[in-house]
Short mmCIF file of C-alpha atoms and ligand atoms in Angstrom, two decimals:
data_model
loop_
_atom_site.label_atom_id
_atom_site.label_comp_id
_atom_site.label_asym_id
_atom_site.label_seq_id
_atom_site.Cartn_x
_atom_site.Cartn_y
_atom_site.Cartn_z
CA MET A 1 -99.81 -103.36 -6.75
CA ARG A 2 -101.97 -100.91 -8.61
CA ILE A 3 -101.27 -97.21 -8.27
CA GLU A 4 -104.84 -96.65 -6.78
CA ARG A 5 -103.95 -99.13 -4.22
CA ILE A 6 -100.62 -97.20 -3.34
CA ASN A 7 -102.66 -93.87 -3.09
CA THR A 8 -105.08 -95.63 -0.64
CA TRP A 9 -102.35 -96.38 1.66
CA LEU A 10 -100.50 -93.11 1.41
CA THR A 11 -103.79 -91.52 2.23
CA CYS A 12 -105.22 -94.07 4.77
CA GLY A 13 -106.21 -92.45 8.10
CA ASP A 14 -106.72 -95.71 10.15
CA PRO A 15 -103.70 -96.10 12.50
CA HIS A 16 -104.71 -99.72 12.85
CA GLU A 17 -104.53 -100.60 9.23
CA LEU A 18 -101.48 -98.89 8.81
CA GLU A 19 -99.95 -100.98 11.50
CA GLY A 20 -100.83 -104.00 9.46
CA LEU A 21 -99.08 -102.44 6.43
CA PHE A 22 -95.89 -101.97 8.47
CA ALA A 23 -96.11 -105.49 9.70
CA HIS A 24 -96.58 -106.83 6.37
CA ALA A 25 -93.80 -105.12 4.71
CA ASP A 26 -91.76 -106.37 7.96
CA THR A 27 -92.63 -109.93 7.24
CA LEU A 28 -91.81 -109.59 3.45
CA ARG A 29 -88.35 -108.04 4.57
CA HIS A 30 -87.64 -110.76 6.75
CA GLU A 31 -88.53 -113.69 4.24
CA HIS A 32 -86.68 -112.02 1.25
CA VAL A 33 -83.61 -110.13 2.70
CA GLY A 34 -83.28 -111.72 6.11
CA ASP A 35 -82.65 -110.36 9.53
CA GLU A 36 -79.33 -108.86 8.88
CA VAL A 37 -79.18 -105.28 8.73
CA PHE A 38 -76.19 -104.20 6.39
CA LEU A 39 -74.10 -101.15 7.18
CA ARG A 40 -72.39 -99.10 4.29
CA GLY A 41 -69.76 -96.63 5.16
CA LEU A 42 -70.76 -93.30 3.66
CA ILE A 43 -67.81 -91.15 2.40
CA GLU A 44 -68.64 -87.70 1.38
CA ILE A 45 -65.77 -86.97 -1.05
CA GLY A 46 -66.74 -83.33 -2.10
CA ASN A 47 -69.03 -80.60 -1.95
CA TYR A 48 -68.31 -78.74 -5.37
CA CYS A 49 -71.33 -79.03 -7.67
CA ARG A 50 -72.16 -77.61 -10.93
CA ARG A 51 -75.88 -78.02 -10.43
CA GLU A 52 -78.65 -75.72 -9.09
CA CYS A 53 -80.84 -78.03 -7.52
CA ALA A 54 -83.14 -75.60 -5.50
CA TYR A 55 -83.73 -77.98 -2.63
CA CYS A 56 -79.97 -78.94 -2.02
CA GLY A 57 -77.42 -77.00 0.22
CA LEU A 58 -74.46 -77.81 -2.03
CA HIS A 59 -76.22 -75.98 -5.20
CA ALA A 60 -73.55 -74.21 -7.19
CA GLY A 61 -74.97 -70.82 -6.33
CA ASN A 62 -74.51 -71.13 -2.50
CA ARG A 63 -71.60 -68.78 -1.55
CA ARG A 64 -72.05 -69.45 2.03
CA ILE A 65 -70.41 -72.83 2.33
CA ALA A 66 -66.65 -73.42 2.05
CA ARG A 67 -66.17 -75.89 -0.70
CA TYR A 68 -63.84 -79.07 -0.22
CA ARG A 69 -62.63 -82.26 -1.83
CA LEU A 70 -60.91 -85.33 -0.41
CA SER A 71 -57.66 -86.22 -1.77
CA ALA A 72 -57.07 -89.84 -2.84
CA ASP A 73 -55.30 -90.42 0.26
CA GLU A 74 -58.02 -88.95 2.32
CA ILE A 75 -60.41 -91.23 0.63
CA MET A 76 -58.35 -94.40 1.19
CA GLU A 77 -57.92 -93.54 4.78
CA ALA A 78 -61.57 -93.11 5.35
CA ALA A 79 -62.30 -96.44 3.41
CA ARG A 80 -59.73 -98.16 5.51
CA LYS A 81 -61.64 -97.00 8.75
CA ALA A 82 -64.74 -98.17 7.14
CA VAL A 83 -63.36 -101.49 6.94
CA ALA A 84 -61.85 -101.63 10.32
CA CYS A 85 -65.60 -100.94 11.43
CA GLY A 86 -66.58 -104.10 9.64
CA PHE A 87 -68.48 -102.71 6.92
CA GLY A 88 -68.60 -104.40 3.61
CA THR A 89 -69.02 -101.58 1.27
CA VAL A 90 -68.27 -97.84 1.05
CA VAL A 91 -70.42 -95.43 -0.84
CA LEU A 92 -68.31 -92.39 -2.25
CA GLN A 93 -70.87 -89.74 -2.41
CA GLY A 94 -70.41 -86.08 -3.78
CA GLY A 95 -71.54 -83.14 -5.92
CA GLU A 96 -71.46 -83.28 -9.74
CA ASP A 97 -67.99 -82.03 -9.82
CA ALA A 98 -65.53 -82.19 -13.01
CA ALA A 99 -62.60 -82.85 -10.69
CA PHE A 100 -64.05 -86.24 -9.86
CA SER A 101 -62.95 -87.03 -13.43
CA LYS A 102 -63.24 -90.46 -15.12
CA GLY A 103 -59.48 -91.16 -14.34
CA PHE A 104 -59.79 -89.69 -10.88
CA VAL A 105 -62.62 -92.12 -9.77
CA ALA A 106 -61.52 -94.97 -11.91
CA ASP A 107 -58.07 -94.84 -9.86
CA ILE A 108 -59.60 -94.41 -6.49
CA VAL A 109 -62.14 -97.39 -7.14
CA GLN A 110 -59.13 -99.58 -8.31
CA ARG A 111 -57.30 -98.65 -5.08
CA ILE A 112 -60.08 -99.47 -2.87
CA LYS A 113 -60.86 -102.86 -4.55
CA GLY A 114 -57.02 -103.80 -4.82
CA GLU A 115 -56.15 -102.79 -1.07
CA LEU A 116 -59.52 -103.72 0.63
CA GLY A 117 -61.63 -105.84 -1.68
CA ILE A 118 -64.93 -104.55 -0.44
CA ALA A 119 -67.94 -103.70 -2.73
CA VAL A 120 -67.78 -99.99 -4.04
CA THR A 121 -70.76 -97.80 -4.47
CA LEU A 122 -70.50 -94.52 -6.37
CA SER A 123 -73.14 -91.68 -6.00
CA LEU A 124 -71.79 -88.73 -8.19
CA GLY A 125 -74.71 -87.40 -9.87
CA GLU A 126 -75.58 -87.67 -13.49
CA ARG A 127 -72.53 -88.90 -15.50
CA THR A 128 -71.86 -90.03 -19.15
CA ALA A 129 -72.03 -93.70 -20.03
CA GLU A 130 -68.41 -93.42 -20.95
CA GLU A 131 -67.53 -92.46 -17.43
CA LEU A 132 -70.02 -94.99 -15.76
CA ALA A 133 -68.15 -97.77 -18.06
CA ALA A 134 -64.77 -96.81 -17.04
CA TRP A 135 -65.68 -96.90 -13.46
CA LYS A 136 -67.38 -100.21 -13.86
CA ARG A 137 -64.17 -101.58 -15.51
CA ALA A 138 -62.22 -100.28 -12.54
CA GLY A 139 -64.34 -102.38 -10.32
CA ALA A 140 -67.22 -100.25 -9.02
CA ASP A 141 -70.32 -102.23 -8.26
CA ARG A 142 -73.22 -100.24 -7.40
CA TYR A 143 -74.51 -96.72 -8.18
CA LEU A 144 -76.98 -94.57 -6.23
CA LEU A 145 -78.99 -91.68 -7.98
CA ARG A 146 -82.21 -90.90 -6.97
CA PHE A 147 -84.85 -89.51 -9.59
CA GLU A 148 -86.28 -87.39 -6.83
CA THR A 149 -89.79 -87.10 -8.24
CA SER A 150 -91.31 -88.71 -11.40
CA ASP A 151 -93.26 -85.22 -12.13
CA ASN A 152 -91.11 -83.94 -14.86
CA VAL A 153 -92.33 -80.43 -14.63
CA LEU A 154 -91.65 -80.46 -10.93
CA MET A 155 -88.43 -81.80 -11.59
CA GLU A 156 -87.40 -79.25 -13.78
CA ALA A 157 -88.40 -76.49 -11.78
CA VAL A 158 -86.31 -77.88 -8.59
CA HIS A 159 -83.41 -79.46 -10.67
CA PRO A 160 -82.70 -77.22 -13.86
CA PRO A 161 -81.26 -79.25 -16.49
CA HIS A 162 -77.31 -78.95 -17.15
CA PRO A 163 -76.07 -78.89 -20.88
CA GLU A 164 -73.25 -81.46 -20.03
CA ALA A 165 -75.62 -83.81 -17.63
CA PRO A 166 -77.21 -86.77 -19.29
CA GLY A 167 -80.61 -86.63 -17.11
CA ARG A 168 -81.45 -88.98 -14.27
CA PHE A 169 -83.48 -91.57 -16.23
CA GLU A 170 -80.85 -91.57 -18.98
CA THR A 171 -78.20 -92.12 -16.36
CA LEU A 172 -80.03 -94.90 -14.61
CA GLN A 173 -80.61 -96.63 -18.06
CA ALA A 174 -76.85 -96.57 -18.66
CA LEU A 175 -76.24 -98.11 -15.25
CA ARG A 176 -78.59 -100.87 -15.96
CA ASP A 177 -77.05 -101.42 -19.26
CA LEU A 178 -73.45 -101.66 -17.61
CA ASP A 179 -74.81 -104.22 -15.01
CA TYR A 180 -74.28 -102.08 -12.06
CA GLU A 181 -76.45 -102.83 -9.01
CA VAL A 182 -78.69 -99.75 -9.43
CA GLY A 183 -80.20 -97.56 -6.57
CA SER A 184 -82.65 -94.87 -6.98
CA GLY A 185 -85.25 -93.00 -4.84
CA ILE A 186 -86.96 -89.86 -3.90
CA MET A 187 -87.60 -87.03 -1.24
CA VAL A 188 -91.03 -87.03 0.29
CA GLY A 189 -92.73 -83.80 0.73
CA LEU A 190 -90.74 -82.11 -1.84
CA PRO A 191 -92.79 -78.62 -2.16
CA GLY A 192 -95.25 -79.50 -5.24
CA GLN A 193 -95.36 -83.10 -4.72
CA THR A 194 -99.01 -84.30 -4.64
CA PHE A 195 -100.39 -87.77 -3.48
CA ALA A 196 -101.01 -88.51 -7.11
CA THR A 197 -97.17 -87.80 -7.78
CA LEU A 198 -96.02 -89.78 -4.96
CA SER A 199 -97.88 -92.82 -5.86
CA ARG A 200 -96.58 -92.54 -9.35
CA ASP A 201 -92.96 -92.46 -7.82
CA ILE A 202 -93.39 -95.48 -5.80
CA ALA A 203 -94.73 -97.47 -8.56
CA LEU A 204 -91.92 -96.47 -10.47
CA PHE A 205 -89.48 -98.19 -8.19
CA ASP A 206 -90.98 -101.40 -9.50
CA GLU A 207 -91.15 -100.33 -13.43
CA LEU A 208 -87.31 -99.47 -13.09
CA GLU A 209 -86.70 -102.75 -11.33
CA LEU A 210 -84.54 -101.04 -8.53
CA ASP A 211 -82.04 -103.17 -6.53
CA MET A 212 -81.77 -100.28 -3.96
CA ILE A 213 -84.34 -97.85 -2.96
CA GLY A 214 -83.67 -94.57 -0.76
CA ILE A 215 -86.31 -92.78 0.49
CA GLY A 216 -86.18 -89.68 2.67
CA PRO A 217 -88.18 -86.68 3.88
CA TYR A 218 -87.62 -83.22 2.18
CA LEU A 219 -86.00 -81.06 4.85
CA PRO A 220 -85.65 -77.28 4.00
CA HIS A 221 -82.23 -75.70 3.70
CA PRO A 222 -82.40 -72.06 4.49
CA ASP A 223 -79.56 -71.28 1.92
CA THR A 224 -81.58 -72.87 -1.13
CA PRO A 225 -84.11 -71.11 -3.32
CA LEU A 226 -86.80 -73.90 -2.15
CA GLY A 227 -85.92 -73.41 1.63
CA GLN A 228 -86.03 -69.56 1.28
CA THR A 229 -89.64 -69.85 -0.62
CA GLN A 230 -91.29 -72.65 1.28
CA ALA A 231 -92.67 -72.49 4.90
CA ILE A 232 -93.37 -76.21 4.68
CA SER A 233 -90.90 -77.83 6.97
CA ALA A 234 -90.78 -81.51 8.01
CA LEU A 235 -90.60 -80.30 11.63
CA ASP A 236 -93.63 -77.79 11.35
CA CYS A 237 -95.87 -80.16 9.67
CA GLY A 238 -96.14 -82.23 12.92
CA SER A 239 -97.73 -85.65 12.56
CA HIS A 240 -100.41 -86.42 9.84
CA ASP A 241 -103.64 -85.91 11.45
CA THR A 242 -105.06 -89.29 11.09
CA GLU A 243 -108.51 -88.20 12.22
CA ALA A 244 -109.05 -85.93 9.47
CA ALA A 245 -110.74 -86.31 6.07
CA ALA A 246 -108.33 -88.38 3.75
CA PRO A 247 -106.36 -86.06 1.59
CA ALA A 248 -107.07 -85.70 -2.10
CA LEU A 249 -105.01 -87.05 -5.01
CA SER A 250 -103.94 -83.33 -5.62
CA ASP A 251 -102.83 -82.17 -2.15
CA GLN A 252 -99.44 -81.62 -1.23
CA VAL A 253 -97.62 -84.56 0.57
CA PRO A 254 -96.33 -83.59 3.90
CA ALA A 255 -92.73 -84.22 4.62
CA THR A 256 -93.48 -86.13 7.70
CA PRO A 257 -91.67 -89.23 9.13
CA ASP A 258 -94.90 -90.99 8.92
CA MET A 259 -95.47 -90.41 5.14
CA VAL A 260 -91.67 -91.64 4.57
CA TYR A 261 -92.44 -94.96 6.56
CA ARG A 262 -95.37 -95.57 4.50
CA ALA A 263 -93.44 -95.17 1.19
CA VAL A 264 -90.45 -97.46 2.70
CA ALA A 265 -93.18 -100.22 3.57
CA LEU A 266 -94.88 -99.76 0.08
CA ALA A 267 -91.25 -99.80 -1.59
CA ARG A 268 -90.66 -103.36 0.39
CA ILE A 269 -93.96 -104.62 -0.88
CA LEU A 270 -93.17 -103.78 -4.58
CA ARG A 271 -89.58 -104.65 -4.45
CA PRO A 272 -89.39 -107.43 -1.80
CA ASP A 273 -85.92 -108.43 -3.13
CA ALA A 274 -84.23 -104.86 -2.94
CA ASN A 275 -82.15 -103.13 -0.23
CA ILE A 276 -83.78 -100.51 1.25
CA PRO A 277 -81.80 -98.00 3.70
CA ALA A 278 -83.34 -96.32 6.48
CA THR A 279 -81.85 -92.97 5.50
CA THR A 280 -79.92 -90.55 7.50
CA ALA A 281 -82.69 -87.66 6.71
CA LEU A 282 -85.13 -89.69 8.11
CA GLY A 283 -83.03 -90.13 11.35
CA VAL A 284 -82.89 -86.26 11.24
CA ALA A 285 -86.59 -85.71 10.82
CA ASP A 286 -87.64 -88.24 13.48
CA GLU A 287 -84.92 -87.82 16.02
CA GLY A 288 -83.80 -90.74 17.75
CA HIS A 289 -86.55 -93.07 16.28
CA GLY A 290 -86.48 -92.53 12.53
CA ARG A 291 -83.97 -95.34 11.56
CA LEU A 292 -85.25 -97.71 13.91
CA ARG A 293 -88.93 -97.26 12.79
CA ALA A 294 -87.95 -97.72 9.15
CA LEU A 295 -86.05 -100.80 9.92
CA ALA A 296 -89.29 -101.94 11.40
CA ALA A 297 -91.43 -101.07 8.21
CA GLY A 298 -89.25 -102.88 5.55
CA ALA A 299 -85.76 -101.20 5.73
CA ASN A 300 -82.58 -103.36 5.97
CA VAL A 301 -79.76 -101.11 5.39
CA VAL A 302 -78.00 -98.14 7.35
CA MET A 303 -75.40 -95.99 5.93
CA PRO A 304 -73.21 -94.47 8.90
CA ASN A 305 -71.08 -91.54 8.10
CA CYS A 306 -67.47 -92.22 7.74
CA THR A 307 -66.58 -88.73 6.10
CA PRO A 308 -63.51 -87.41 8.35
CA VAL A 309 -64.95 -85.13 10.86
CA ARG A 310 -63.19 -82.01 9.99
CA TYR A 311 -65.31 -81.90 6.62
CA ARG A 312 -68.47 -83.28 8.02
CA SER A 313 -70.21 -79.90 8.58
CA LEU A 314 -69.40 -78.72 5.00
CA TYR A 315 -71.38 -81.47 3.29
CA GLU A 316 -74.85 -79.89 4.38
CA ILE A 317 -77.36 -80.91 1.90
CA TYR A 318 -79.77 -80.41 4.49
CA PRO A 319 -79.59 -78.79 7.84
CA GLY A 320 -79.37 -81.02 11.29
CA LYS A 321 -77.13 -83.75 10.05
CA ASP A 322 -74.71 -85.09 12.78
CA SER A 323 -71.27 -83.64 12.05
CA THR A 324 -69.42 -84.70 15.07
CA SER A 325 -69.83 -88.38 15.91
CA GLU A 326 -66.88 -90.59 14.71
CA ALA A 327 -67.88 -93.81 12.56
CA GLU A 328 -66.98 -95.81 15.77
CA GLU A 329 -69.17 -94.20 17.97
CA THR A 330 -72.07 -94.18 15.49
CA LEU A 331 -71.33 -97.96 14.92
CA ALA A 332 -71.66 -98.71 18.69
CA VAL A 333 -74.98 -97.19 19.02
CA LEU A 334 -76.42 -98.44 15.82
CA CYS A 335 -75.31 -102.11 16.86
CA ASP A 336 -77.33 -101.90 20.16
CA GLN A 337 -80.25 -100.68 18.45
CA ILE A 338 -80.08 -103.41 15.63
CA HIS A 339 -79.81 -105.97 18.54
CA ALA A 340 -82.61 -104.55 20.28
CA LEU A 341 -84.73 -105.11 17.19
CA GLY A 342 -83.79 -108.65 17.37
CA ARG A 343 -81.77 -108.33 14.04
CA THR A 344 -78.07 -108.90 13.17
CA VAL A 345 -75.55 -106.79 11.89
CA GLY A 346 -74.66 -108.01 8.14
CA VAL A 347 -71.37 -109.34 7.34
CA GLY A 348 -69.95 -108.83 4.03
CA ALA A 349 -70.97 -106.93 0.95
CA GLY A 350 -74.76 -107.68 1.18
CA LYS A 351 -75.87 -107.75 -2.52
CA SER A 352 -79.37 -107.30 -3.03
CA PRO A 353 -81.44 -110.45 -4.20
CA SER A 354 -83.06 -108.45 -6.72
CA PHE A 355 -79.74 -107.95 -8.59
CA LEU A 356 -78.43 -111.58 -7.89
CA LYS A 357 -81.49 -112.83 -9.52
CA ARG A 358 -81.00 -110.55 -12.48
CA ALA A 359 -77.45 -111.77 -12.92
CA ASP A 360 -78.71 -115.13 -12.69
CA ARG A 361 -81.14 -114.62 -15.40
CA ASN A 362 -78.84 -112.82 -17.59
CA ARG A 363 -76.15 -115.77 -17.33
CA VAL A 364 -78.88 -118.34 -18.82
N1 SAH B 1 -74.88 -85.20 -6.28
C1 SAH B 1 -75.51 -86.61 -6.10
C2 SAH B 1 -75.85 -87.03 -4.71
C3 SAH B 1 -76.50 -85.90 -3.83
S1 SAH B 1 -76.75 -85.97 -2.24
C4 SAH B 1 -76.78 -86.63 -6.61
O1 SAH B 1 -77.34 -85.36 -7.01
O2 SAH B 1 -77.37 -87.71 -6.71
C5 SAH B 1 -78.01 -87.30 -2.10
C6 SAH B 1 -79.50 -87.14 -2.10
O3 SAH B 1 -79.80 -86.46 -0.93
C7 SAH B 1 -80.22 -86.43 -3.28
O4 SAH B 1 -80.43 -87.32 -4.25
C8 SAH B 1 -81.66 -86.04 -2.53
O5 SAH B 1 -82.64 -86.90 -2.59
C9 SAH B 1 -81.06 -85.71 -0.96
N2 SAH B 1 -81.12 -84.24 -0.58
C10 SAH B 1 -80.64 -83.07 -1.29
N3 SAH B 1 -81.13 -82.04 -0.61
C11 SAH B 1 -82.13 -82.45 0.27
C12 SAH B 1 -82.93 -81.77 1.18
N4 SAH B 1 -83.04 -80.45 1.40
N5 SAH B 1 -83.83 -82.62 1.92
C13 SAH B 1 -83.78 -83.84 1.99
N6 SAH B 1 -82.97 -84.55 1.10
C14 SAH B 1 -81.99 -83.83 0.23
#
């Protein structure tokens, strides 16, 4: 799809046409990745971070949160719980923290693979090719690293470079070279993100040949530089006024659930073989409906939180995350919702067809 067409969909004011977009994405989802919804157990392994991301509640300068790291045994305990819930994958996510060293992460990956045999996904920020290679050798299967926005100037402003961090696109390239299943994505409605930028972001999903695409609304956090200066809020924006004149290319993208559904649907159309989660942030922004509506607009993955409840409230990248429900409770609700959509809960690791096809191509 050409970038102009992406922009037309993002700015479309006709609800009827938009229903057509969501239905088309849903059909492609059914044809390419089937009716299974895969559940990934998210384990937030620590909130220490060396970075100063202006949007994220875990940024290094935030003195208002207590910092924590899970021990290897605590991570194992959470991973066992994820397996008991039937999840075929765990995602180990955390801040960019030197304590999650090459050796520590390699050991934990090896332990999870050895004892539980499930797929392991890492999401630990920008790391060196050497670290990524060691973790792949230890058995890591996948890596998630959002590029957040394709606008370099905006990215530098909200995500200042760090002398020891390789950069997002460099890390994504290293992951590809190492044969990881590669996930990336964006926040929708980041202050400064225009419709022109968002169209380019979405086109990049295809150029980067992503296997997994995570898209969520930007949610302002009061203890962040951006949250303090920006009044734009996903909740304040309300719904996009579909009767108004179409927005211009240079207009700020609203951080609304509606805009995220459009981006999810377009991501499915551009990358029909990718795994696309209905993200937690969307669940927060469109309370009660977000995940379901995303699942009906192209998404096929949900990531229930398996972090020990005692640490949950400390991993506050944005406000409003559910920090009390045990994974089992979330699972029961999710399963009912998935069945109500006429879908089934995925069994096994749920590799993306996009990755499987690339692996096949590389073999010949
Ligand atoms: N340190 C890792 C994991 C970060 S948390 C990394 O940087 O990759 C995962 C994602 O949460 C981020 O990539 C970002 O897209 C999202 N996020 C962070 N702050 C947010 C906010 N205020 N609102 C919405 N999403 C946010």
